[in-house]
Coordinates of C-alpha atoms in Angstrom, one line a residue:
Chain A
X375 CA -9.8 -32.8 14.7
X376 CA -11.6 -30.1 14.7
X377 CA -9.8 -27.2 14.1
X378 CA -11.9 -24.5 15.3
X379 CA -11.8 -22.0 18.5
X380 CA -13.5 -22.9 21.5
X381 CA -15.3 -19.8 22.8
X382 CA -14.1 -19.4 25.6
X383 CA -11.0 -18.6 23.8
X384 CA -8.7 -18.6 26.9
X385 CA -9.1 -22.6 26.6
X386 CA -7.6 -22.7 23.0
X387 CA -4.9 -21.3 24.9
X388 CA -4.0 -23.5 28.0
X389 CA -4.2 -26.6 25.6
X390 CA -1.5 -25.7 23.0
X391 CA 0.6 -23.5 25.8
X392 CA 0.2 -27.4 27.4
X393 CA 0.7 -28.8 24.2
X394 CA 4.1 -26.0 23.3
X395 CA 5.3 -27.2 27.0
X396 CA 5.3 -31.6 25.9
X397 CA 7.2 -30.3 22.5
X398 CA 9.9 -28.2 24.8
X399 CA 10.2 -31.5 26.5
X400 CA 10.8 -33.6 22.8
X401 CA 13.4 -31.5 22.1
X402 CA 15.5 -32.0 25.3
X403 CA 14.5 -35.9 25.0
X404 CA 15.7 -36.2 21.5
X405 CA 18.7 -33.3 22.5
X406 CA 20.0 -35.9 25.6
X407 CA 20.1 -38.7 23.3
X408 CA 22.0 -37.2 20.8
X409 CA 24.9 -36.1 22.9
X410 CA 24.8 -39.0 25.2
X411 CA 26.0 -40.7 22.8
X412 CA 28.5 -38.7 20.6
X413 CA 29.9 -38.6 24.9
X414 CA 30.2 -42.7 24.6
X415 CA 31.7 -42.5 21.5
X416 CA 33.3 -39.2 21.8
X417 CA 34.6 -39.7 25.3
X418 CA 33.8 -36.9 26.0
X419 CA 32.8 -36.6 30.0
X420 CA 32.2 -33.1 30.1
X421 CA 29.2 -33.4 27.8
X422 CA 28.2 -37.1 29.4
X423 CA 27.6 -34.5 32.7
X424 CA 25.3 -31.6 31.1
X425 CA 22.8 -34.3 29.5
X426 CA 23.2 -35.6 33.9
X427 CA 21.5 -32.3 35.1
X428 CA 20.2 -31.3 32.0
X429 CA 17.6 -34.2 33.1
X430 CA 16.1 -32.0 35.4
X431 CA 15.1 -29.1 33.2
X432 CA 12.5 -32.8 31.6
X433 CA 11.8 -33.4 35.1
X434 CA 10.3 -30.3 35.5
X435 CA 9.2 -29.6 32.6
X436 CA 6.6 -33.2 33.0
X437 CA 5.8 -31.8 36.6
X438 CA 4.9 -28.7 34.7
X439 CA 2.5 -30.2 32.1
X440 CA 0.6 -33.0 35.0
X441 CA -0.2 -29.8 37.1
X442 CA -1.0 -27.6 34.4
X443 CA -2.7 -30.7 32.5
X444 CA -5.0 -31.2 36.6
X445 CA -5.6 -27.5 36.7
X446 CA -7.5 -27.6 32.7
X447 CA -9.4 -30.9 33.6
X448 CA -10.5 -28.8 36.6
X449 CA -11.4 -25.3 34.9
X450 CA -12.5 -26.2 32.1
X451 CA -13.9 -30.1 31.8
X452 CA -12.7 -31.2 29.0
X453 CA -14.9 -33.3 26.3
X454 CA -14.3 -34.8 23.0
X455 CA -11.2 -34.3 21.3
X456 CA -10.5 -32.3 24.3
X457 CA -10.3 -34.0 27.0
X458 CA -8.7 -37.1 24.4
X459 CA -5.4 -34.4 23.6
X460 CA -4.9 -33.5 27.4
X461 CA -5.0 -37.0 28.1
X462 CA -2.6 -38.2 25.7
X463 CA -0.4 -35.1 26.3
X464 CA -0.2 -36.8 30.6
X465 CA 0.8 -39.8 28.7
X466 CA 3.3 -37.9 26.1
X467 CA 5.4 -36.2 29.2
X468 CA 5.7 -39.6 31.0
X469 CA 7.2 -41.2 28.2
X470 CA 9.3 -38.3 27.1
X471 CA 10.1 -38.5 30.8
X472 CA 11.3 -41.8 31.0
X473 CA 13.7 -41.7 27.6
X474 CA 15.0 -38.7 29.5
X475 CA 15.3 -40.9 32.4
X476 CA 17.5 -43.6 29.7
X477 CA 19.6 -41.3 28.2
X478 CA 20.5 -39.9 31.5
X479 CA 21.1 -43.4 32.6
X480 CA 24.0 -43.8 28.7
X481 CA 25.8 -40.7 30.0
X482 CA 26.3 -41.8 33.4
X483 CA 27.8 -45.3 32.2
X484 CA 29.7 -43.2 29.3
X485 CA 31.9 -42.0 32.3
X486 CA 32.5 -45.0 33.3
X487 CA 32.8 -47.0 30.0
X488 CA 35.5 -44.2 29.2
X489 CA 37.2 -46.4 32.2
X490 CA 38.1 -48.9 31.0
X491 CA 39.3 -50.5 28.0
X492 CA 37.1 -49.4 24.3
X493 CA 34.4 -52.2 22.8
X494 CA 35.7 -52.3 18.9
X495 CA 33.0 -50.8 17.3
X496 CA 30.6 -51.1 20.3
X497 CA 30.1 -47.0 20.6
X498 CA 29.7 -46.5 17.3
X499 CA 27.6 -49.9 17.1
X500 CA 24.8 -47.6 19.8
X501 CA 25.5 -43.7 18.4
X502 CA 23.4 -45.6 15.2
X503 CA 21.0 -47.2 17.2
X504 CA 20.5 -43.8 19.2
X505 CA 20.5 -42.2 16.3
X506 CA 18.1 -43.7 14.9
X507 CA 16.1 -43.8 17.8
X508 CA 16.2 -40.8 17.9
X509 CA 14.5 -39.7 14.6
X510 CA 11.9 -42.0 15.3
X511 CA 11.1 -40.0 18.8
X512 CA 11.2 -36.8 16.8
X513 CA 9.1 -38.8 13.9
X514 CA 6.1 -39.6 16.5
X515 CA 6.7 -35.8 17.6
X516 CA 6.1 -34.8 14.4
X517 CA 2.9 -37.0 13.6
X518 CA 1.3 -35.6 16.3
X519 CA 2.2 -31.6 15.7
X520 CA -0.3 -32.6 12.6
X521 CA -2.2 -35.6 14.0
X522 CA -0.4 -37.0 11.0
X523 CA -1.9 -40.9 11.1
X524 CA 0.4 -42.5 9.0
X525 CA 3.2 -41.4 10.6
X526 CA 2.7 -42.0 13.7
X527 CA 1.5 -45.8 11.7
X528 CA 5.1 -45.9 9.8
X529 CA 6.4 -45.0 14.1
X530 CA 5.7 -48.2 14.9
X531 CA 6.3 -50.6 12.1
X532 CA 9.7 -48.7 12.5
X533 CA 10.2 -49.8 15.8
X534 CA 10.6 -53.3 13.9
X535 CA 14.6 -52.2 12.5
X536 CA 15.4 -50.4 16.2
X537 CA 13.8 -53.9 18.1
X538 CA 16.7 -56.5 15.8
X539 CA 19.7 -53.2 15.8
X540 CA 19.5 -54.5 19.8
X541 CA 19.1 -57.8 18.7
X542 CA 21.9 -57.8 16.6
X543 CA 24.5 -56.1 19.9
X544 CA 22.9 -58.1 21.8
X545 CA 24.7 -60.9 20.0
X546 CA 28.2 -58.8 19.6
X547 CA 28.3 -58.3 22.7
X548 CA 28.2 -61.8 23.8
X549 CA 30.7 -62.4 21.7
X550 CA 32.6 -60.3 22.9
X551 CA 32.5 -61.7 26.3
X552 CA 32.7 -65.3 25.5
X553 CA 35.9 -64.1 23.9
X554 CA 37.5 -62.6 26.4
X555 CA 36.2 -62.0 30.0
X556 CA 38.1 -59.1 30.6
X557 CA 35.4 -57.0 28.1
X558 CA 32.9 -58.5 30.7
X559 CA 32.2 -55.2 32.5
X560 CA 32.0 -53.4 30.0
X561 CA 29.9 -55.0 28.4
X562 CA 27.3 -55.9 30.8
X563 CA 27.5 -51.4 30.7
X564 CA 27.6 -51.4 27.2
X565 CA 24.4 -54.3 26.7
X566 CA 22.4 -52.1 29.3
X567 CA 22.5 -48.9 26.9
X568 CA 21.3 -50.4 24.4
X569 CA 18.4 -52.2 26.4
X570 CA 18.0 -48.1 27.4
X571 CA 17.5 -47.0 23.5
X572 CA 16.2 -50.5 22.4
X573 CA 12.7 -49.0 26.1
X574 CA 13.6 -45.3 23.5
X575 CA 12.1 -46.6 20.5
X576 CA 8.9 -48.6 22.6
X577 CA 8.3 -44.7 23.8
X578 CA 8.8 -43.5 20.8
X579 CA 6.2 -46.6 19.5
X580 CA 3.8 -45.3 21.9
X581 CA 3.6 -41.6 21.8
X582 CA 2.0 -42.7 18.2
X583 CA -0.6 -44.6 19.4
X584 CA -1.8 -42.0 21.6
X585 CA -1.7 -39.1 17.8
X586 CA -3.5 -42.8 16.4
X587 CA -6.2 -42.5 19.8
X588 CA -6.0 -38.6 19.6
X589 CA -6.6 -38.9 16.3
X590 CA -8.9 -41.9 15.6
X591 CA -10.3 -42.0 19.3
X592 CA -9.4 -45.9 20.2
X593 CA -6.2 -47.2 20.5
X594 CA -5.5 -48.7 17.2
X595 CA -6.5 -52.6 17.3
X596 CA -3.4 -54.8 16.8
X597 CA -1.1 -55.5 18.2
X598 CA 2.1 -54.3 17.1
X599 CA 4.7 -55.3 15.5
X600 CA 7.2 -57.3 17.0
X601 CA 10.9 -57.9 15.2
X602 CA 12.2 -61.4 16.5
X603 CA 11.1 -63.4 19.3
X604 CA 13.6 -63.1 22.4
X605 CA 16.5 -64.4 21.0
X606 CA 17.9 -67.5 23.6
X607 CA 19.1 -66.3 26.8
X608 CA 18.4 -62.6 26.0
X609 CA 17.1 -61.2 28.9
X610 CA 14.9 -59.1 27.7
Chain W
X1218 CA -18.3 -48.6 21.8
X1219 CA -17.5 -48.4 25.8
X1220 CA -18.7 -50.1 28.2
X1221 CA -20.7 -47.9 31.5
X1222 CA -20.4 -49.9 34.4
X1223 CA -22.8 -47.7 36.0
X1224 CA -24.9 -49.2 33.3
X1225 CA -23.9 -53.2 33.6
X1226 CA -24.1 -53.2 36.5
X1227 CA -27.9 -51.8 37.3
X1228 CA -29.3 -52.8 34.0
X1229 CA -30.9 -56.8 32.8
X1230 CA -32.0 -56.2 30.4
X1231 CA -32.3 -53.2 27.5
X1232 CA -35.5 -53.0 26.3
X1233 CA -37.1 -50.0 25.1
X1234 CA -39.7 -47.7 26.5
X1235 CA -40.2 -45.5 24.3
X1236 CA -39.6 -46.1 20.8
X1237 CA -40.3 -42.9 17.6
X1238 CA -40.2 -43.4 14.5
X1239 CA -39.6 -40.5 11.3
X1240 CA -41.4 -38.4 14.0
X1241 CA -41.5 -35.0 12.7
X1242 CA -43.2 -31.7 14.1
X1243 CA -44.8 -29.0 12.6
X1244 CA -45.3 -25.5 14.5
X1245 CA -47.6 -24.1 12.1
X1246 CA -45.2 -23.8 9.0
X1247 CA -42.6 -24.2 10.8
X1248 CA -40.4 -27.4 10.3
X1249 CA -39.4 -27.9 14.3
X1250 CA -38.0 -31.4 13.6
X1251 CA -36.9 -33.5 11.1
X1252 CA -36.7 -36.9 10.6
X1253 CA -36.1 -38.8 14.7
X1254 CA -35.8 -42.3 15.2
X1255 CA -35.1 -42.5 18.6
X1256 CA -35.3 -45.7 21.2
X1257 CA -35.2 -44.4 24.9
X1258 CA -34.8 -47.7 27.1
X1259 CA -36.7 -48.6 29.6
X1260 CA -35.0 -48.1 33.7
X1261 CA -32.3 -46.5 31.9
X1262 CA -31.7 -42.4 32.5
X1263 CA -31.6 -40.4 28.8
X1264 CA -30.4 -36.6 28.3
X1265 CA -31.5 -35.0 25.2
X1266 CA -28.9 -32.1 24.4
X1267 CA -28.4 -29.5 22.3
X1268 CA -28.8 -25.7 21.7
X1269 CA -31.4 -23.8 22.1
X1270 CA -35.0 -23.9 19.5
X1271 CA -32.4 -27.8 18.0
X1272 CA -36.0 -29.5 19.2
X1273 CA -35.1 -31.4 22.5
X1274 CA -37.6 -29.7 24.9
X1275 CA -39.8 -30.2 21.6
X1276 CA -39.4 -33.9 21.3
X1277 CA -39.8 -34.4 25.3
X1278 CA -43.7 -32.7 25.3
X1279 CA -44.2 -34.4 21.7
X1280 CA -43.8 -38.2 25.0
X1281 CA -46.4 -36.7 26.9
X1282 CA -48.9 -35.3 23.7
X1283 CA -48.0 -31.6 26.2
X1284 CA -48.3 -30.8 22.1
X1285 CA -51.4 -31.2 22.0
X1286 CA -52.3 -28.1 23.5
X1287 CA -49.9 -26.3 21.6
X1288 CA -53.1 -25.2 19.5
X1289 CA -51.2 -24.7 15.7
X1290 CA -48.6 -27.7 16.5
X1291 CA -48.8 -30.6 14.4
X1292 CA -46.6 -33.8 15.1
X1293 CA -46.5 -37.1 12.2
X1294 CA -44.9 -40.4 12.6
X1295 CA -44.6 -43.0 15.2
X1296 CA -43.9 -43.0 18.8
X1297 CA -45.2 -46.0 20.4
X1298 CA -44.7 -46.6 24.5
X1299 CA -43.9 -50.6 25.3
X1300 CA -45.5 -50.5 22.0
X1301 CA -48.7 -48.9 22.4
X1302 CA -49.3 -46.3 19.4
X1303 CA -49.3 -43.1 21.7
X1304 CA -51.3 -41.2 19.7
X1305 CA -53.6 -43.9 19.2
X1306 CA -57.1 -41.2 18.6
X1307 CA -58.1 -43.9 21.6
X1308 CA -55.6 -43.1 24.1
X1309 CA -56.7 -40.5 26.8
X1310 CA -54.0 -37.8 26.9
X1311 CA -54.8 -37.7 30.4
X1312 CA -54.4 -40.9 31.8
X1313 CA -50.9 -41.3 29.1
X1314 CA -49.4 -37.9 31.5
X1315 CA -50.1 -40.4 34.8
X1316 CA -47.4 -42.8 33.3
X1317 CA -45.7 -40.6 31.8
X1318 CA -44.3 -37.1 34.3
X1319 CA -42.9 -34.2 34.5
X1320 CA -41.6 -31.3 35.3
X1321 CA -40.3 -28.4 34.6
X1322 CA -37.6 -25.7 34.6
X1323 CA -39.1 -23.2 37.1
X1324 CA -40.3 -25.7 40.7
X1325 CA -44.0 -24.3 39.5
X1326 CA -45.6 -26.7 43.2
X1327 CA -49.6 -25.7 42.9
X1328 CA -50.7 -22.7 45.0
X1329 CA -52.2 -25.7 48.3
X1330 CA -49.9 -27.8 50.9
X1331 CA -46.7 -30.0 50.5
X1332 CA -49.6 -32.5 51.1
X1333 CA -52.0 -31.4 48.2
X1334 CA -49.1 -31.0 45.4
X1335 CA -48.1 -34.8 46.3
X1336 CA -52.0 -35.8 46.8
X1337 CA -53.2 -34.2 43.1
X1338 CA -51.9 -36.2 41.2
X1339 CA -53.5 -40.0 43.3
X1340 CA -55.9 -38.7 44.6
X1341 CA -57.6 -37.1 40.5
X1342 CA -56.2 -40.3 39.0
X1343 CA -58.5 -42.2 42.4
X1344 CA -55.4 -44.1 42.3
X1345 CA -56.3 -45.1 46.5
X1346 CA -59.3 -45.9 48.1
X1347 CA -59.2 -44.0 51.7
X1348 CA -57.0 -41.3 53.6
X1349 CA -54.6 -43.7 55.4
X1350 CA -53.4 -45.1 51.8
X1351 CA -52.7 -41.6 50.7
X1352 CA -51.1 -41.0 54.3
X1353 CA -49.1 -42.9 52.9
X1354 CA -48.7 -41.5 48.8
X1355 CA -47.8 -39.2 49.5
X1356 CA -45.0 -39.7 52.2
X1357 CA -42.7 -42.4 50.3
X1358 CA -42.9 -40.5 47.0
X1359 CA -41.5 -37.5 48.9
X1360 CA -39.1 -39.9 50.9
X1361 CA -38.1 -40.9 47.2
X1362 CA -37.3 -37.7 46.4
X1363 CA -35.3 -37.3 48.8
X1364 CA -37.5 -34.2 51.0
X1365 CA -39.4 -35.7 53.3
X1366 CA -36.3 -35.0 56.6
X1367 CA -36.9 -31.1 55.7
X1368 CA -40.8 -31.3 54.8
X1369 CA -42.0 -33.9 57.5
X1370 CA -44.0 -31.5 60.6
X1371 CA -44.4 -29.0 58.3
X1372 CA -46.6 -30.5 55.4
X1373 CA -50.4 -28.5 55.7
X1374 CA -47.3 -25.8 55.0
X1375 CA -47.6 -24.1 51.1
X1376 CA -46.1 -25.5 49.2
X1377 CA -44.5 -22.5 47.9
X1378 CA -42.8 -21.5 51.3
X1379 CA -40.1 -24.0 50.3
X1380 CA -37.0 -22.7 48.7
X1381 CA -36.2 -23.7 45.5
X1382 CA -34.4 -26.8 45.7
X1383 CA -37.0 -27.7 47.6
X1384 CA -40.1 -26.6 45.5
X1385 CA -38.6 -28.4 42.5
X1386 CA -37.9 -31.8 44.7
X1387 CA -41.9 -31.4 45.7
X1388 CA -42.3 -31.4 41.6
X1389 CA -40.8 -34.2 41.5
X1390 CA -42.7 -36.5 44.9
X1391 CA -45.7 -34.8 42.7
X1392 CA -44.9 -37.0 39.1
X1393 CA -44.1 -39.7 40.8
X1394 CA -46.4 -39.9 43.3
X1395 CA -49.0 -41.3 40.6
X1396 CA -46.2 -43.9 39.6
X1397 CA -45.5 -42.8 36.5
X1398 CA -43.6 -45.0 34.0
X1399 CA -41.3 -42.8 32.9
X1400 CA -40.5 -38.9 33.8
X1401 CA -39.5 -36.5 31.6
X1402 CA -37.2 -33.0 33.1
X1403 CA -37.1 -30.0 30.9
X1404 CA -34.7 -28.2 32.4
X1405 CA -35.3 -29.1 36.0
X1406 CA -31.8 -27.9 37.4
X1407 CA -31.0 -24.6 36.6
X1408 CA -32.5 -22.7 38.5
X1409 CA -31.4 -24.5 41.7
X1410 CA -28.0 -23.9 43.0
X1411 CA -25.0 -26.6 43.4
X1412 CA -25.8 -28.2 46.2
X1413 CA -29.7 -29.1 45.2
X1414 CA -28.5 -29.8 42.2
X1415 CA -26.9 -32.5 42.6
X1416 CA -29.0 -33.2 45.8
X1417 CA -31.9 -33.5 42.7
X1418 CA -29.3 -35.1 40.3
X1419 CA -28.9 -38.4 42.7
X1420 CA -32.5 -38.7 43.7
X1421 CA -32.4 -39.0 39.2
X1422 CA -29.8 -42.0 39.9
X1423 CA -32.3 -43.5 42.4
X1424 CA -35.2 -43.1 40.5
X1425 CA -33.9 -45.3 37.2
X1426 CA -34.3 -48.5 39.6
X1427 CA -37.7 -48.0 38.6
X1428 CA -38.1 -45.7 35.8
X1429 CA -37.2 -44.8 32.4
X1430 CA -36.0 -41.2 32.9
X1431 CA -36.1 -38.2 29.8
X1432 CA -34.0 -35.5 31.2
X1433 CA -33.6 -32.0 29.2
X1434 CA -29.7 -30.7 29.7
X1435 CA -28.5 -27.2 28.5
X1436 CA -25.2 -28.4 31.2
X1437 CA -23.3 -31.0 29.0
X1438 CA -21.4 -32.1 33.0
X1439 CA -25.4 -32.8 33.8
X1440 CA -26.4 -35.0 30.9
X1441 CA -23.0 -36.6 30.9
X1442 CA -22.6 -37.3 35.2
X1443 CA -26.4 -37.9 35.3
X1444 CA -27.7 -40.0 32.3
X1445 CA -26.5 -43.8 30.4
X1446 CA -27.8 -42.9 26.9
X1447 CA -27.2 -38.8 25.7
X1448 CA -28.8 -37.6 22.3
X1449 CA -27.7 -34.8 21.1
X1450 CA -29.9 -32.4 18.4
X1451 CA -28.9 -30.1 15.9
X1452 CA -31.9 -27.7 13.9
X1453 CA -34.6 -30.0 14.6
X1454 CA -32.3 -32.4 13.7
X1455 CA -31.5 -36.0 15.9
X1456 CA -28.4 -35.5 15.1
X1457 CA -26.5 -38.4 17.5
X1458 CA -27.2 -40.8 20.0
X1459 CA -25.1 -43.2 22.2
X1460 CA -24.3 -44.3 25.7
X1461 CA -23.4 -40.9 27.0
X1462 CA -19.8 -42.1 27.3
X1463 CA -19.0 -42.5 23.8
X1464 CA -20.8 -39.1 23.2
X1465 CA -18.4 -37.7 25.5
X1466 CA -15.2 -38.8 24.6
X1467 CA -16.0 -39.4 21.3
X1468 CA -18.6 -38.4 18.7
X1469 CA -19.2 -39.3 16.4
X1470 CA -20.9 -36.0 13.8
X1471 CA -18.5 -33.6 13.7
X1472 CA -21.9 -31.3 15.4
X1473 CA -21.8 -32.8 18.4
X1474 CA -18.1 -33.1 19.1
X1475 CA -18.2 -28.8 17.8
X1476 CA -21.5 -28.6 20.4
X1477 CA -20.2 -30.2 23.9
X1478 CA -16.9 -29.4 22.7
X1479 CA -17.9 -25.5 22.7
X1480 CA -16.0 -24.2 19.5
X1481 CA -18.5 -22.6 16.8
X1482 CA -19.4 -25.0 15.0

């Protein structure tokens, strides 16, 4: 990675500014995810509402990143590592925006679930999974700041654990639904939540891959590790 | 390696037109070019980039022995075109320059008519038998240089009366009138406005179907736009040579990276 300054120092400032926006997005998304999971476990509708409202800020930041990047490309014609920085910033912002949507969706479902008979242990498991995924997201962004390929590779590997947590939850919800059909509505909501958190993990992996692209100029070669083959009856 | 789709679609073969092996150039005691090894591909645009004084123009001038005219200049190593040594004593530099045409930074039309500027090369090389053939070559060359419509009604007006962009295209017409196999261009657009630049760049892209084009440019964006291969020179060394898209997205040498991203290297 090139740490020298540009001769045109405004170029450095522009690149730094756009990267700062993405990091701010990352902070908001991490918080949204953990707040949404807390709202689910604590049945805290007010917190859930705040998460839903907070998504607007994340969306606005993504738009800002995109327009800043367009401006940078038009004005600076970035090349080599500068070009890769701009491209990866745009991809990371789009991943984070999706993650924000998933957190918002979790918050929405948590309000609905609050009106139903709780499924024992489910909210706690979801929160643990959200914490694990939040950590992946944080590590992916830390790897981005430090251009740390090692840490990025770790994130790629650790996404397997998330996939396994999802599979375990999926089986658990299936069991609850078979035991008592009155659990079906709640379990369907919980399943979507688990699936969405698992997708946040995929986005963390995407970000980690962008770090590798940014630092090396090529995407990681081998397909990323898969935790488990699709479980029979699994929808996703 | 990154694939250039433009290259794939237009090129049948990747044959070497010019090969350089361990080329050294000295100006007196100044070692201006060191150990340059490069293959210039046929029917391909190759861009030479690098800071001032890096040796890119010096190397360009080796390719048609323009350096012969500088007394203190010494060229060592092997330079071949189609496998034949360019510096073989039996090679006539004038004949060589008919095959390896050159366009310079500043448009330099002869103080003659537009027609005579283009007819000059074919005449001295005896490429035509009669006036009709000469007329044909002149028209074809000016058309190829995308200048015909602008000058067809005033072919006998002085070439120096044209605008800068037109003069440069006239010089290109003059350079291609002898049907060269290689066209060397030393910053051909640095004195032109953006429209004339775009016209010359479009022309370069068309000429690629017939010639191998080597262009020295200070504009990184121009190198990226017009070339399929890029060579980066620094302090007399050929630092990196490769597919243009690759060089501009992921150069392998930190000096290339610093230069093309505009950093203090």
